[in-house]
PDB file of C-alpha atoms in Angstrom:
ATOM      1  CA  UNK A   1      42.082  19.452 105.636  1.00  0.00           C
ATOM      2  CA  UNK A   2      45.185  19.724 102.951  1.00  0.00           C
ATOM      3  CA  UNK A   3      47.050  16.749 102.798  1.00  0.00           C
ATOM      4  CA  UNK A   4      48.616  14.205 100.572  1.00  0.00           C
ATOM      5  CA  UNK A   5      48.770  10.511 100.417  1.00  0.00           C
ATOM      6  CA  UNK A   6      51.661   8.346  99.537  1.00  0.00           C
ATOM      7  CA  UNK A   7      50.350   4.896  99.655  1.00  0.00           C
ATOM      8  CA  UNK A   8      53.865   2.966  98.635  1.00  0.00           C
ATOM      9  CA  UNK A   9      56.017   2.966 101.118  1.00  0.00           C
ATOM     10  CA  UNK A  10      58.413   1.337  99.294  1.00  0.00           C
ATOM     11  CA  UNK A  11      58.613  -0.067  95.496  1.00  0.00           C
ATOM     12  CA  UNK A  12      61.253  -2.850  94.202  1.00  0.00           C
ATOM     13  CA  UNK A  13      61.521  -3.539  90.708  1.00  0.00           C
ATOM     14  CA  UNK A  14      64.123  -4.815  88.166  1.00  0.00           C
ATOM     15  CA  UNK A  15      66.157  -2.286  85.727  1.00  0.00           C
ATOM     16  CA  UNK A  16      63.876  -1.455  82.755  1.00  0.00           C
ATOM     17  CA  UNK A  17      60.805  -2.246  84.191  1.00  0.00           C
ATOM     18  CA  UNK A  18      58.422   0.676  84.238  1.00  0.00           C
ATOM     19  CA  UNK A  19      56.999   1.822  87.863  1.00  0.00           C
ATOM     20  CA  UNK A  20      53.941   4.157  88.758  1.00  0.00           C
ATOM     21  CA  UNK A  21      54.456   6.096  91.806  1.00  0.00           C
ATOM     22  CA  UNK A  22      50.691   7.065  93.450  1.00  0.00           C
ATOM     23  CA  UNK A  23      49.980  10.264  94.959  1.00  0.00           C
ATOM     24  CA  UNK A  24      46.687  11.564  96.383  1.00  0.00           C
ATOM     25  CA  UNK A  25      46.110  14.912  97.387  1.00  0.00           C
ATOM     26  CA  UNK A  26      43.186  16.429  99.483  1.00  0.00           C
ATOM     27  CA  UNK A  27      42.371  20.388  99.900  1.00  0.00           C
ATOM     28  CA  UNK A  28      39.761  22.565  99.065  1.00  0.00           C
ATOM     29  CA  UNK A  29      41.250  25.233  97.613  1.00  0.00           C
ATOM     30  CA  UNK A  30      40.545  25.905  93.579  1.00  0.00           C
ATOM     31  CA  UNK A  31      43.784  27.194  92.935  1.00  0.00           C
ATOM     32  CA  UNK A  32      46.889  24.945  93.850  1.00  0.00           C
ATOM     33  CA  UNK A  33      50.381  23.736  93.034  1.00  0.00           C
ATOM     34  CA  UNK A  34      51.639  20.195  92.903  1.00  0.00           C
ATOM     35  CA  UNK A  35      55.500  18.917  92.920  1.00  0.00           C
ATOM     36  CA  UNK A  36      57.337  16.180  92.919  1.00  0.00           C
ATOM     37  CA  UNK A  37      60.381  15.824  94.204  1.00  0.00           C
ATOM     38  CA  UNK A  38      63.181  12.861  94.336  1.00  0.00           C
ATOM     39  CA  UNK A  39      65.580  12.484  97.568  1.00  0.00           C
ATOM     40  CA  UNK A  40      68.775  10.044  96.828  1.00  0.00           C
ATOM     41  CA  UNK A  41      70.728   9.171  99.261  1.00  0.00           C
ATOM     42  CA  UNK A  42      72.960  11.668  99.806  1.00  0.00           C
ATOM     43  CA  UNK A  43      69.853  13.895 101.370  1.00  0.00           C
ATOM     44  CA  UNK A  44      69.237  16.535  99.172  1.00  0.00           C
ATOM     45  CA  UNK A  45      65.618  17.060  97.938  1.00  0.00           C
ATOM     46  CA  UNK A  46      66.017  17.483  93.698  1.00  0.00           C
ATOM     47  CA  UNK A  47      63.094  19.391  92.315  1.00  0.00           C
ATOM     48  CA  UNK A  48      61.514  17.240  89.590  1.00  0.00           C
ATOM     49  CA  UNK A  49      58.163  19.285  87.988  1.00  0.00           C
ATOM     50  CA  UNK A  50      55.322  21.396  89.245  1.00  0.00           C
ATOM     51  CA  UNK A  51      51.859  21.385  88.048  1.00  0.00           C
ATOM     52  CA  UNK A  52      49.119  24.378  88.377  1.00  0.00           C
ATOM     53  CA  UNK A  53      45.425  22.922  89.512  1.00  0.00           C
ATOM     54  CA  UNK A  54      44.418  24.408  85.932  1.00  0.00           C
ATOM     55  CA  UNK A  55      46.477  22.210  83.540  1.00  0.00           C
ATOM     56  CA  UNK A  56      45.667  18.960  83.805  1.00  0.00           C
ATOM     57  CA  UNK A  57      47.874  17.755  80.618  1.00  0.00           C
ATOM     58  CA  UNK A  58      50.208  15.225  80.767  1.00  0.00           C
ATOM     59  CA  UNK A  59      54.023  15.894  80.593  1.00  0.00           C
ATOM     60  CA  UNK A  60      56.961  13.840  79.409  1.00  0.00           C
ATOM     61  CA  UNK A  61      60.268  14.958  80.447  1.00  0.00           C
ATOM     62  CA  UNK A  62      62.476  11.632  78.532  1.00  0.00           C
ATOM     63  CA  UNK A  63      61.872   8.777  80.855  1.00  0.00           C
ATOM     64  CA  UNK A  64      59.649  10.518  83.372  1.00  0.00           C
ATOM     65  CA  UNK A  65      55.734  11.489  82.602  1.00  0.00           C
ATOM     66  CA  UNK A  66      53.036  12.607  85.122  1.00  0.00           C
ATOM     67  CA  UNK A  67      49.060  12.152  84.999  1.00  0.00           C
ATOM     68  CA  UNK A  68      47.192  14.888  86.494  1.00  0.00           C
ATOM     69  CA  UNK A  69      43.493  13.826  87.211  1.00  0.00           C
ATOM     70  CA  UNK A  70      41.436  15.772  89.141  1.00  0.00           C
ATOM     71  CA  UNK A  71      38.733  13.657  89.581  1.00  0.00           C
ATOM     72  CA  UNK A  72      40.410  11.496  91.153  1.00  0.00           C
ATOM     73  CA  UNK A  73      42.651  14.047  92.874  1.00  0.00           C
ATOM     74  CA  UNK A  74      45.926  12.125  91.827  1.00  0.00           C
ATOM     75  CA  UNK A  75      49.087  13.303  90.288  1.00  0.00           C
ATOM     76  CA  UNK A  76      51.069   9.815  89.768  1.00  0.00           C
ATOM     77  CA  UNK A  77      54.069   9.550  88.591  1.00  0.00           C
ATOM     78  CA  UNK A  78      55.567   7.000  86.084  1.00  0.00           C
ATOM     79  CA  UNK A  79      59.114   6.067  85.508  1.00  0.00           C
ATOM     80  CA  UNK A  80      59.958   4.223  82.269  1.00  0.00           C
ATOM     81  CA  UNK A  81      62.995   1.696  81.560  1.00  0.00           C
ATOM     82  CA  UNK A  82      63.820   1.798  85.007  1.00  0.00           C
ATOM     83  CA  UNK A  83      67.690   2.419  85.756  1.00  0.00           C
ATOM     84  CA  UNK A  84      69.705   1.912  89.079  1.00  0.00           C
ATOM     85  CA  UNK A  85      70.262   5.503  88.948  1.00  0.00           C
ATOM     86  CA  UNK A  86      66.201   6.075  89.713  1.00  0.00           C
ATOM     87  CA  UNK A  87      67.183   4.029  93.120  1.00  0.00           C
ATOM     88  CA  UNK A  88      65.883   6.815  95.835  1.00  0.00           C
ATOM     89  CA  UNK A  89      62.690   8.426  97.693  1.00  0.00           C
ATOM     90  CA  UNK A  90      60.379  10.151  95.478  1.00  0.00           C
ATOM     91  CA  UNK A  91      57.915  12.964  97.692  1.00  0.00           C
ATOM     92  CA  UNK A  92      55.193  14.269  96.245  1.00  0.00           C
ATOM     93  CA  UNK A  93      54.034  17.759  97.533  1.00  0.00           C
ATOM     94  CA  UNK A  94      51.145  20.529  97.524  1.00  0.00           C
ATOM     95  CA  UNK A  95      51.388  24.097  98.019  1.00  0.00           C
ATOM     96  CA  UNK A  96      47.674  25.347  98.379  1.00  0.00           C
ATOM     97  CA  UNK A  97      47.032  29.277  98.462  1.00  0.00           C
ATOM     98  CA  UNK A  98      44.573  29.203 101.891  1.00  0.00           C
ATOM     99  CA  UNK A  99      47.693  29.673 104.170  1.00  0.00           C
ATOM    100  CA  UNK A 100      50.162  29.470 101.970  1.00  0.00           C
ATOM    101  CA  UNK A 101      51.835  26.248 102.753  1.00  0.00           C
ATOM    102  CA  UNK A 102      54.474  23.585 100.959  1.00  0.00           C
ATOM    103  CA  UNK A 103      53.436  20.073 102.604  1.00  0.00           C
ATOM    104  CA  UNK A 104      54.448  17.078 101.453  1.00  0.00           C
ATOM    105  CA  UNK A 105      53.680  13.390 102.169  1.00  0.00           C
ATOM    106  CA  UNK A 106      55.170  10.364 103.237  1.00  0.00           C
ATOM    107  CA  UNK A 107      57.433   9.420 100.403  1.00  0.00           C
ATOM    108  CA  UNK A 108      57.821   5.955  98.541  1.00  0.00           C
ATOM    109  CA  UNK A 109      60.772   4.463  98.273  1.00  0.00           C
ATOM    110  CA  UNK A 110      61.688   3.153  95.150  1.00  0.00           C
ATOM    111  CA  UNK A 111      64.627   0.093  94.570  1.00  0.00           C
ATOM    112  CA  UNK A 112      65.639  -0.292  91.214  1.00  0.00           C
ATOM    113  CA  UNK A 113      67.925  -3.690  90.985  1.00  0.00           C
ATOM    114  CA  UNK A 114      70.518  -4.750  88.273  1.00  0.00           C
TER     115      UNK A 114
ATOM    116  CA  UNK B   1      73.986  30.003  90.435  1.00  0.00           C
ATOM    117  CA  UNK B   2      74.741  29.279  94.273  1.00  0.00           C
ATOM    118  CA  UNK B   3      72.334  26.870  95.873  1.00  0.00           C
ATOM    119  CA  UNK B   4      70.635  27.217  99.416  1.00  0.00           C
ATOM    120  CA  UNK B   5      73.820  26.592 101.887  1.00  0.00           C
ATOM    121  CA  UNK B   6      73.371  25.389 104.973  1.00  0.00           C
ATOM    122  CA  UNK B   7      75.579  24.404 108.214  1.00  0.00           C
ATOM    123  CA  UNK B   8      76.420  22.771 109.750  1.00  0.00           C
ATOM    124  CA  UNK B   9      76.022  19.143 107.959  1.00  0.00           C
ATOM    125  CA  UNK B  10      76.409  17.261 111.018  1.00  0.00           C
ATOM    126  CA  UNK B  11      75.692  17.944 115.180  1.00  0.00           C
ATOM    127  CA  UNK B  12      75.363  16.077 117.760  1.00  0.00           C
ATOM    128  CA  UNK B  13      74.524  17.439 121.008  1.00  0.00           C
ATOM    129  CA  UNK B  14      73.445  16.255 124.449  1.00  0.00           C
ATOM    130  CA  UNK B  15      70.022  16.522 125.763  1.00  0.00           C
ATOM    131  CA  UNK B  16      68.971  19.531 127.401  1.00  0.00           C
ATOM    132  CA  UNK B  17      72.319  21.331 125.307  1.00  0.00           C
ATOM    133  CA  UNK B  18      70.898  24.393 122.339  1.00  0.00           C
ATOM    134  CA  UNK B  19      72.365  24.418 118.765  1.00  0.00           C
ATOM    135  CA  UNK B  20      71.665  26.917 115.845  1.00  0.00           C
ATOM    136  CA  UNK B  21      71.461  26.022 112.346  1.00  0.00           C
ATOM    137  CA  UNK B  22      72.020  28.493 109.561  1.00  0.00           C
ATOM    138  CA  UNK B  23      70.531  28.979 106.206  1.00  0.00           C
ATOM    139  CA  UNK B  24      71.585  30.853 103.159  1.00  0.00           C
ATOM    140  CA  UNK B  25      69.329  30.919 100.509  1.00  0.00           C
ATOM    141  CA  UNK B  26      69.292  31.430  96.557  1.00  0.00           C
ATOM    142  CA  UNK B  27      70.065  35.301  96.088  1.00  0.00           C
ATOM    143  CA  UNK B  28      66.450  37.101  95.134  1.00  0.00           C
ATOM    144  CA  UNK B  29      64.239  34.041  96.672  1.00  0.00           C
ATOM    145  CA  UNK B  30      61.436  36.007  98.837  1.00  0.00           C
ATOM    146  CA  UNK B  31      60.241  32.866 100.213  1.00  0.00           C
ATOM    147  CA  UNK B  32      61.869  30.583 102.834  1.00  0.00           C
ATOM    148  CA  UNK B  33      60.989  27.313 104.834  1.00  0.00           C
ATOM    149  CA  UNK B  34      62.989  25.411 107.530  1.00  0.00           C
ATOM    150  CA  UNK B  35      61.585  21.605 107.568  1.00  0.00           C
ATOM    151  CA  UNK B  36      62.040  18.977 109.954  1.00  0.00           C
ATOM    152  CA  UNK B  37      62.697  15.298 108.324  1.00  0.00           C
ATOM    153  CA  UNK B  38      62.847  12.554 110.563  1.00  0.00           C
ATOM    154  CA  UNK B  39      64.376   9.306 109.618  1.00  0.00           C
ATOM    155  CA  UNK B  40      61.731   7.552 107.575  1.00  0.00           C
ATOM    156  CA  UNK B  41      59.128  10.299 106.870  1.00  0.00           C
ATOM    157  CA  UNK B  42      58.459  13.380 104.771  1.00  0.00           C
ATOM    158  CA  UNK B  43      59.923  16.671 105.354  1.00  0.00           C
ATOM    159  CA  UNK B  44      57.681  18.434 108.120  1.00  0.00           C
ATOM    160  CA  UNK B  45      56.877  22.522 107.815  1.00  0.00           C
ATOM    161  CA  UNK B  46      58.639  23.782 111.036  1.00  0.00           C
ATOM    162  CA  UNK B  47      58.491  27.533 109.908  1.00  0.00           C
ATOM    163  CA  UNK B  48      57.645  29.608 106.309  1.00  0.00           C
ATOM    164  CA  UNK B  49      58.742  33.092 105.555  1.00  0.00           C
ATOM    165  CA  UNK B  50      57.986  35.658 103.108  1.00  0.00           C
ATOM    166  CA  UNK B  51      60.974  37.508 102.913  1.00  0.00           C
ATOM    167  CA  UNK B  52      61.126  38.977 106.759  1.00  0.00           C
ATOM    168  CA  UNK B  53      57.509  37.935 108.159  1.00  0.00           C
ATOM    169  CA  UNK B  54      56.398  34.706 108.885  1.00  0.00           C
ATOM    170  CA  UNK B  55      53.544  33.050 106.847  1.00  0.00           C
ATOM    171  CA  UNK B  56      53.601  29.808 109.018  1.00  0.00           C
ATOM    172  CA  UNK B  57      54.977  28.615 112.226  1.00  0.00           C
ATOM    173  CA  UNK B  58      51.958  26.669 113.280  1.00  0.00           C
ATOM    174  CA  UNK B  59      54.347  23.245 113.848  1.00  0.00           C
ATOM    175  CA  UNK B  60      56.987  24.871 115.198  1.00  0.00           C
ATOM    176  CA  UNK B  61      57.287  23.678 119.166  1.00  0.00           C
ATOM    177  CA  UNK B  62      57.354  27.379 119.842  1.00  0.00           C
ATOM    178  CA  UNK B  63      58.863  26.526 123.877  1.00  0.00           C
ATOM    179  CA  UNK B  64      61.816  25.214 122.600  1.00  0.00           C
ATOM    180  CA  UNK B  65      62.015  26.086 118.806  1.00  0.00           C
ATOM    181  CA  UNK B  66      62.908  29.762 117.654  1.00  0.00           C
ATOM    182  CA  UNK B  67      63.561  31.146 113.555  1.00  0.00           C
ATOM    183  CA  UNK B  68      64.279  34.518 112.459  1.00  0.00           C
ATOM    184  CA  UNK B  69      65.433  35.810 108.799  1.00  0.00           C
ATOM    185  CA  UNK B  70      67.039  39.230 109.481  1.00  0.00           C
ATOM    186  CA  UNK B  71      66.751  41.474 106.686  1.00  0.00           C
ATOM    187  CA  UNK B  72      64.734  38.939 104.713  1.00  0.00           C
ATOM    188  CA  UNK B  73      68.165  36.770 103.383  1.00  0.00           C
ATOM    189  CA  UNK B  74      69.827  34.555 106.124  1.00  0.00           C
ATOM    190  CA  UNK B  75      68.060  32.606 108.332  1.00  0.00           C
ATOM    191  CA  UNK B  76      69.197  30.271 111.553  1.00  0.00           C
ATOM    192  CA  UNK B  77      66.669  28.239 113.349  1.00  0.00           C
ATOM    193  CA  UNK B  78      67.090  27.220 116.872  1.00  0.00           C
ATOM    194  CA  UNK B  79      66.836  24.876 119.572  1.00  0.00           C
ATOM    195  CA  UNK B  80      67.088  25.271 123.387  1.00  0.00           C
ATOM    196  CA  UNK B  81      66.988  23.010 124.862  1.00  0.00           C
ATOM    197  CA  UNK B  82      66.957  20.117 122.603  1.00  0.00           C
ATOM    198  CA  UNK B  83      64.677  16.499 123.545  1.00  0.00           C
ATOM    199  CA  UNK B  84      65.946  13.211 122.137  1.00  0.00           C
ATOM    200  CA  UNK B  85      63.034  13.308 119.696  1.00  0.00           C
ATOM    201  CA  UNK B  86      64.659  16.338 118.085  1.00  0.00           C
ATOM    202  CA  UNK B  87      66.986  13.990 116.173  1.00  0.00           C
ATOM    203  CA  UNK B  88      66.522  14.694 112.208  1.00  0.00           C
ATOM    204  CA  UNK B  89      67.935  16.426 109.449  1.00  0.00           C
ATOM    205  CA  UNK B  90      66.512  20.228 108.954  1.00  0.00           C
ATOM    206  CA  UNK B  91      65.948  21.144 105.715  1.00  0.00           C
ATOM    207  CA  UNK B  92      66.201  24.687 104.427  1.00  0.00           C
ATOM    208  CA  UNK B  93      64.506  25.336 101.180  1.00  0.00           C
ATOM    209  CA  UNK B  94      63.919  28.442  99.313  1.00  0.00           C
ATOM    210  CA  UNK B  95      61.419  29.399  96.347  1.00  0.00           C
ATOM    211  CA  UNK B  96      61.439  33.066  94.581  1.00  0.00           C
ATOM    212  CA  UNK B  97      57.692  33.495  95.038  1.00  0.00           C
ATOM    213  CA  UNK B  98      55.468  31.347  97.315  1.00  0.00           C
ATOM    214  CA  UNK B  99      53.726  28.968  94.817  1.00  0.00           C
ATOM    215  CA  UNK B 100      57.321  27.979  92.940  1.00  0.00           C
ATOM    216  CA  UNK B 101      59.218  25.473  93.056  1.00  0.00           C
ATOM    217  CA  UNK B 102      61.199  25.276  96.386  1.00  0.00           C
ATOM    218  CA  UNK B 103      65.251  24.748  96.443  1.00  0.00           C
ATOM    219  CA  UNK B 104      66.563  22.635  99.187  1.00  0.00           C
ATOM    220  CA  UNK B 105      69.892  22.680 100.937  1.00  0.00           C
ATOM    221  CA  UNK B 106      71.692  19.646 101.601  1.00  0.00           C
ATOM    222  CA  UNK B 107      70.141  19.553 105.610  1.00  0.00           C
ATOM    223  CA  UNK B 108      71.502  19.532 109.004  1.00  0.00           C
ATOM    224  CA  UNK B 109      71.655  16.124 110.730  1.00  0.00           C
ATOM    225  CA  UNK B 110      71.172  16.513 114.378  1.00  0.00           C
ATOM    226  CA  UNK B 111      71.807  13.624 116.886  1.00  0.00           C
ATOM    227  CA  UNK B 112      70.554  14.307 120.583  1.00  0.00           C
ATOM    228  CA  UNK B 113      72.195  12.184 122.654  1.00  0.00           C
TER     229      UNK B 113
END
């Protein structure tokens, strides 16, 4: 079965701490596609960074970076020096090429306080 | 460039009433997906198209739920007749090929009442 895993429900920290959102992702295709994505509250899903199943290295995108294992089938995702601007839910998402489908998981929800 | 539109932003309807949401994607994107997002939970695949077929449809509640993208652009998704548990924002998203990044619209919230 395809599916993905967002342990955290919900995540408070203080501004400039650093945070590690999990994700955990399940299929059995070879060839697949992994997002993240970051919903404030006004609604709309912002596209944050996709990831191929065949490059595993690490990006850094200023305060953002990703870890792509896929031993462990895990594409976390850290923020650094929290801000109150990061305050929002962060989805993380597959699409996998056996039907062709975008699925997403649960979401964490991450408070950043002053 | 012009996001994904959608309307309306806001509905609310009584039970057993039908509504139609409309979608507008980015100009060029083949691929298309209405979601379902319910209050506290991740978006939900209702329906995925490649520009006029459908790929996926395998959650959508097929008695009561209907989609169609004419002429592979606009889409509207639709309702009849809506349950209580229908209550959620619908998401449109678009992506230019399948396996890209998808482009949400700003959702429909729907309140069944």
């Amino acid at each position: 079965a395809q599916k993905v895993t967002q342990a955290q429900t919900e995540i408070s920290v203080v501004e400039k701490e650093d945070v590690t959102l999990d994700c955990v992702y399940e299929t059995r295709d070879t060839t697949y596609y992994l997002f993240w994505y970051k919903q404030p509250p006004s609604g709309e899903l912002v596209f944050l960074i996709r990831r191929n199943s065949f490059d595993e290295q690490n990006e850094i995108s200023g305060r953002y970076s990703w870890n792509f294992q896929k031993s462990t089938s895990s594409f976390n995702f850290t923020i650094t020096a929290s801000q109150v601007v990061d305050s929002a839910v962060y989805f993380c998402a597959l699409y996998y090429n056996q039907g062709g489908k975008l699925i997403f998981g649960q979401g964490t929800e991450l408070s950043v306080k002053p | 460039e012009a996001g994904v539109a959608q309307s309306p932003r806001y509905k609310i309807i009584e039970k057993r009433q039908s509504v139609a949401f409309w979608c507008n994607p980015i100009s060029g994107h083949a691929t298309l997906y209405w979601y379902q997002q319910i209050l506290g939970q991740g978006p939900k695949l209702l329906i995925q198209f490649q520009n006029n077929g459908v790929v996926d449809d395998s959650q959508l509640p097929k008695d009561r739920f209907s989609a169609e993208r004419l002429k592979g652009v606009d889409s509207t998704l639709k309702i009849q007749p809506a349950k209580l548990e229908d209550s959620a924002v619908y998401l449109c998203a678009s992506s230019a090929r399948e396996n890209t990044e998808a482009f949400f619209g700003q959702g429909t919230r729907l309140t069944v009442v």
